[in-house]
PDB file of C-alpha atoms in Angstrom:
ATOM      1  CA  MET A   3     103.227  -3.059  15.497  1.00  0.00           C
ATOM      2  CA  ALA A   4     106.893  -4.778  16.062  1.00  0.00           C
ATOM      3  CA  ILE A   5     107.917  -8.434  15.927  1.00  0.00           C
ATOM      4  CA  SER A   6     110.858  -8.606  18.091  1.00  0.00           C
ATOM      5  CA  HIS A   7     113.148 -11.084  19.597  1.00  0.00           C
ATOM      6  CA  PRO A   8     116.235  -9.756  21.859  1.00  0.00           C
ATOM      7  CA  GLY A   9     118.957  -8.556  19.646  1.00  0.00           C
ATOM      8  CA  TYR A  10     116.162  -8.439  16.462  1.00  0.00           C
ATOM      9  CA  ALA A  11     113.531  -6.274  15.513  1.00  0.00           C
ATOM     10  CA  ALA A  12     111.146  -6.688  12.457  1.00  0.00           C
ATOM     11  CA  THR A  13     110.072  -3.037  11.822  1.00  0.00           C
ATOM     12  CA  ASP A  14     109.667  -3.212   8.440  1.00  0.00           C
ATOM     13  CA  THR A  15     106.004  -3.614   7.161  1.00  0.00           C
ATOM     14  CA  ARG A  16     106.651  -5.990   4.510  1.00  0.00           C
ATOM     15  CA  MET A  17     108.168  -8.579   6.983  1.00  0.00           C
ATOM     16  CA  GLN A  18     105.872  -8.399   9.282  1.00  0.00           C
ATOM     17  CA  ALA A  19     103.513  -9.215   7.005  1.00  0.00           C
ATOM     18  CA  LYS A  20     105.289 -12.057   5.600  1.00  0.00           C
ATOM     19  CA  ILE A  21     105.615 -13.597   9.087  1.00  0.00           C
ATOM     20  CA  LEU A  22     102.257 -12.702  10.383  1.00  0.00           C
ATOM     21  CA  GLU A  23     101.482 -15.384   6.974  1.00  0.00           C
ATOM     22  CA  ASN A  24     103.940 -17.578   8.070  1.00  0.00           C
ATOM     23  CA  ILE A  25     102.497 -18.348  11.375  1.00  0.00           C
ATOM     24  CA  LYS A  26      98.883 -18.031  10.583  1.00  0.00           C
ATOM     25  CA  PRO A  27      96.634 -21.248  11.185  1.00  0.00           C
ATOM     26  CA  VAL A  28      96.172 -22.868   8.418  1.00  0.00           C
ATOM     27  CA  GLY A  29      93.136 -24.302   9.514  1.00  0.00           C
ATOM     28  CA  GLN A  30      89.463 -23.720  11.814  1.00  0.00           C
ATOM     29  CA  VAL A  31      88.303 -26.099  13.930  1.00  0.00           C
ATOM     30  CA  HIS A  32      84.102 -25.603  13.483  1.00  0.00           C
ATOM     31  CA  THR A  33      82.368 -25.196  17.182  1.00  0.00           C
ATOM     32  CA  GLY A  34      79.037 -24.054  16.109  1.00  0.00           C
ATOM     33  CA  ALA A  35      76.208 -26.763  16.646  1.00  0.00           C
ATOM     34  CA  VAL A  36      76.129 -29.747  14.682  1.00  0.00           C
ATOM     35  CA  THR A  37      73.305 -29.654  11.118  1.00  0.00           C
ATOM     36  CA  ASP A  38      71.419 -32.525  10.533  1.00  0.00           C
ATOM     37  CA  ALA A  39      72.998 -32.593   6.798  1.00  0.00           C
ATOM     38  CA  ALA A  40      76.231 -32.811   8.669  1.00  0.00           C
ATOM     39  CA  ALA A  41      74.800 -35.630  11.604  1.00  0.00           C
ATOM     40  CA  THR A  42      73.186 -38.025   8.786  1.00  0.00           C
ATOM     41  CA  PRO A  43      76.060 -40.268   6.864  1.00  0.00           C
ATOM     42  CA  ALA A  44      75.065 -40.284   3.292  1.00  0.00           C
ATOM     43  CA  VAL A  45      73.194 -43.595   2.240  1.00  0.00           C
ATOM     44  CA  ALA A  46      73.476 -45.535  -1.129  1.00  0.00           C
ATOM     45  CA  ALA A  47      70.025 -45.884  -2.814  1.00  0.00           C
ATOM     46  CA  GLY A  48      70.953 -49.264  -3.399  1.00  0.00           C
ATOM     47  CA  PRO A  49      73.115 -52.037  -4.630  1.00  0.00           C
ATOM     48  CA  ARG A  50      76.654 -50.741  -6.262  1.00  0.00           C
ATOM     49  CA  PRO A  51      77.484 -51.716  -9.825  1.00  0.00           C
ATOM     50  CA  GLY A  52      79.033 -54.771 -10.498  1.00  0.00           C
ATOM     51  CA  LYS A  53      82.004 -52.779 -11.952  1.00  0.00           C
ATOM     52  CA  ASP A  54      82.168 -50.368  -9.366  1.00  0.00           C
ATOM     53  CA  VAL A  55      82.787 -53.674  -7.066  1.00  0.00           C
ATOM     54  CA  TYR A  56      85.208 -55.027  -9.405  1.00  0.00           C
ATOM     55  CA  THR A  57      86.973 -52.279  -9.689  1.00  0.00           C
ATOM     56  CA  SER A  58      87.560 -51.651  -6.145  1.00  0.00           C
ATOM     57  CA  THR A  59      87.818 -54.657  -4.619  1.00  0.00           C
ATOM     58  CA  CYS A  60      87.678 -57.648  -7.113  1.00  0.00           C
ATOM     59  CA  MET A  61      90.122 -56.039  -9.828  1.00  0.00           C
ATOM     60  CA  ALA A  62      93.493 -56.740  -7.282  1.00  0.00           C
ATOM     61  CA  CYS A  63      93.274 -59.863  -7.838  1.00  0.00           C
ATOM     62  CA  HIS A  64      91.357 -61.038 -10.697  1.00  0.00           C
ATOM     63  CA  GLY A  65      92.424 -58.600 -12.663  1.00  0.00           C
ATOM     64  CA  THR A  66      96.184 -59.868 -12.474  1.00  0.00           C
ATOM     65  CA  GLY A  67      95.409 -63.614 -11.262  1.00  0.00           C
ATOM     66  CA  VAL A  68      97.197 -63.656  -8.164  1.00  0.00           C
ATOM     67  CA  ALA A  69      97.119 -66.155  -5.588  1.00  0.00           C
ATOM     68  CA  GLY A  70      95.898 -68.392  -8.883  1.00  0.00           C
ATOM     69  CA  ALA A  71      92.699 -66.364  -8.874  1.00  0.00           C
ATOM     70  CA  PRO A  72      91.184 -66.357 -12.627  1.00  0.00           C
ATOM     71  CA  LYS A  73      92.205 -63.352 -14.380  1.00  0.00           C
ATOM     72  CA  VAL A  74      89.201 -61.364 -16.374  1.00  0.00           C
ATOM     73  CA  GLY A  75      89.605 -62.144 -19.656  1.00  0.00           C
ATOM     74  CA  ASP A  76      90.832 -65.574 -19.240  1.00  0.00           C
ATOM     75  CA  LYS A  77      88.072 -67.598 -20.592  1.00  0.00           C
ATOM     76  CA  ALA A  78      89.924 -71.395 -20.677  1.00  0.00           C
ATOM     77  CA  ALA A  79      90.113 -70.624 -16.916  1.00  0.00           C
ATOM     78  CA  TRP A  80      87.049 -69.323 -16.533  1.00  0.00           C
ATOM     79  CA  SER A  81      84.817 -71.336 -18.427  1.00  0.00           C
ATOM     80  CA  SER A  82      84.434 -74.428 -16.078  1.00  0.00           C
ATOM     81  CA  ARG A  83      83.478 -72.227 -13.220  1.00  0.00           C
ATOM     82  CA  ALA A  84      80.811 -70.852 -15.173  1.00  0.00           C
ATOM     83  CA  ALA A  85      79.605 -73.773 -16.497  1.00  0.00           C
ATOM     84  CA  LYS A  86      78.501 -74.444 -12.514  1.00  0.00           C
ATOM     85  CA  GLY A  87      76.545 -71.551 -12.941  1.00  0.00           C
ATOM     86  CA  ILE A  88      75.805 -68.385 -11.100  1.00  0.00           C
ATOM     87  CA  ASP A  89      74.648 -69.580  -7.558  1.00  0.00           C
ATOM     88  CA  SER A  90      77.748 -72.011  -7.417  1.00  0.00           C
ATOM     89  CA  LEU A  91      79.938 -68.735  -8.201  1.00  0.00           C
ATOM     90  CA  LEU A  92      78.754 -66.705  -5.785  1.00  0.00           C
ATOM     91  CA  ALA A  93      78.453 -69.388  -3.045  1.00  0.00           C
ATOM     92  CA  ASN A  94      82.034 -69.568  -3.321  1.00  0.00           C
ATOM     93  CA  ALA A  95      82.382 -65.716  -3.754  1.00  0.00           C
ATOM     94  CA  ILE A  96      80.192 -65.572   0.248  1.00  0.00           C
ATOM     95  CA  LYS A  97      82.301 -68.941   2.204  1.00  0.00           C
ATOM     96  CA  GLY A  98      85.674 -68.085   0.215  1.00  0.00           C
ATOM     97  CA  LEU A  99      87.604 -70.394  -2.063  1.00  0.00           C
ATOM     98  CA  ASN A 100      91.080 -71.828  -2.215  1.00  0.00           C
ATOM     99  CA  ALA A 101      93.215 -68.412  -1.459  1.00  0.00           C
ATOM    100  CA  MET A 102      90.259 -65.956  -1.912  1.00  0.00           C
ATOM    101  CA  PRO A 103      88.937 -64.870   1.873  1.00  0.00           C
ATOM    102  CA  PRO A 104      85.573 -65.054   2.383  1.00  0.00           C
ATOM    103  CA  LYS A 105      83.798 -61.875   0.110  1.00  0.00           C
ATOM    104  CA  GLY A 106      87.318 -61.531  -1.322  1.00  0.00           C
ATOM    105  CA  THR A 107      88.207 -58.947   0.966  1.00  0.00           C
ATOM    106  CA  CYS A 108      84.759 -56.898   0.475  1.00  0.00           C
ATOM    107  CA  GLY A 109      83.019 -57.329   4.200  1.00  0.00           C
ATOM    108  CA  ALA A 110      80.639 -54.613   3.473  1.00  0.00           C
ATOM    109  CA  CYS A 111      79.470 -55.915  -0.192  1.00  0.00           C
ATOM    110  CA  SER A 112      75.777 -57.533   0.146  1.00  0.00           C
ATOM    111  CA  ASP A 113      74.977 -61.126  -1.830  1.00  0.00           C
ATOM    112  CA  GLU A 114      73.889 -58.485  -4.752  1.00  0.00           C
ATOM    113  CA  GLU A 115      76.429 -56.711  -4.979  1.00  0.00           C
ATOM    114  CA  LEU A 116      79.083 -59.871  -5.012  1.00  0.00           C
ATOM    115  CA  LYS A 117      76.607 -61.336  -8.203  1.00  0.00           C
ATOM    116  CA  GLY A 118      76.858 -58.586 -10.025  1.00  0.00           C
ATOM    117  CA  ALA A 119      80.768 -58.034  -9.663  1.00  0.00           C
ATOM    118  CA  ILE A 120      80.770 -62.102 -10.982  1.00  0.00           C
ATOM    119  CA  GLN A 121      78.467 -60.825 -13.582  1.00  0.00           C
ATOM    120  CA  TYR A 122      80.306 -57.997 -14.807  1.00  0.00           C
ATOM    121  CA  MET A 123      83.602 -60.350 -14.622  1.00  0.00           C
ATOM    122  CA  LEU A 124      81.588 -63.127 -16.623  1.00  0.00           C
ATOM    123  CA  LYS A 125      80.309 -60.613 -19.197  1.00  0.00           C
ATOM    124  CA  GLU A 126      83.737 -59.015 -19.779  1.00  0.00           C
ATOM    125  CA  THR A 127      85.447 -62.595 -20.230  1.00  0.00           C
ATOM    126  CA  GLY A 128      83.055 -63.247 -23.173  1.00  0.00           C
ATOM    127  CA  LEU A 129      80.988 -65.369 -21.057  1.00  0.00           C
TER     128      LEU A 129
END
């Protein structure tokens, strides 16, 4: 097979192979039937651990102290909050408080996951 263009002909087999390699498709579209595994999204077995919720969401503010968020590890900032109890902390996390939006931007988090994240932050702070 010769690949050609007016004024140019690629007759060298190595050149033809290189050209074909350069213009080959980068992927394929699956046009067959959808299998049950592909159609059914994976469902979590239960709530994510507090550390995972903290790392994926809470750390952005509570790891740096952004907008007045108490930093994990800052006992002075957390002590008065912890003294109010976990239910108070959870209610504030769910509703939002000061600059923290409701659920701290984790709208998909369950109350149980938020509670786990709060407990994780308190534990890491030494409270």
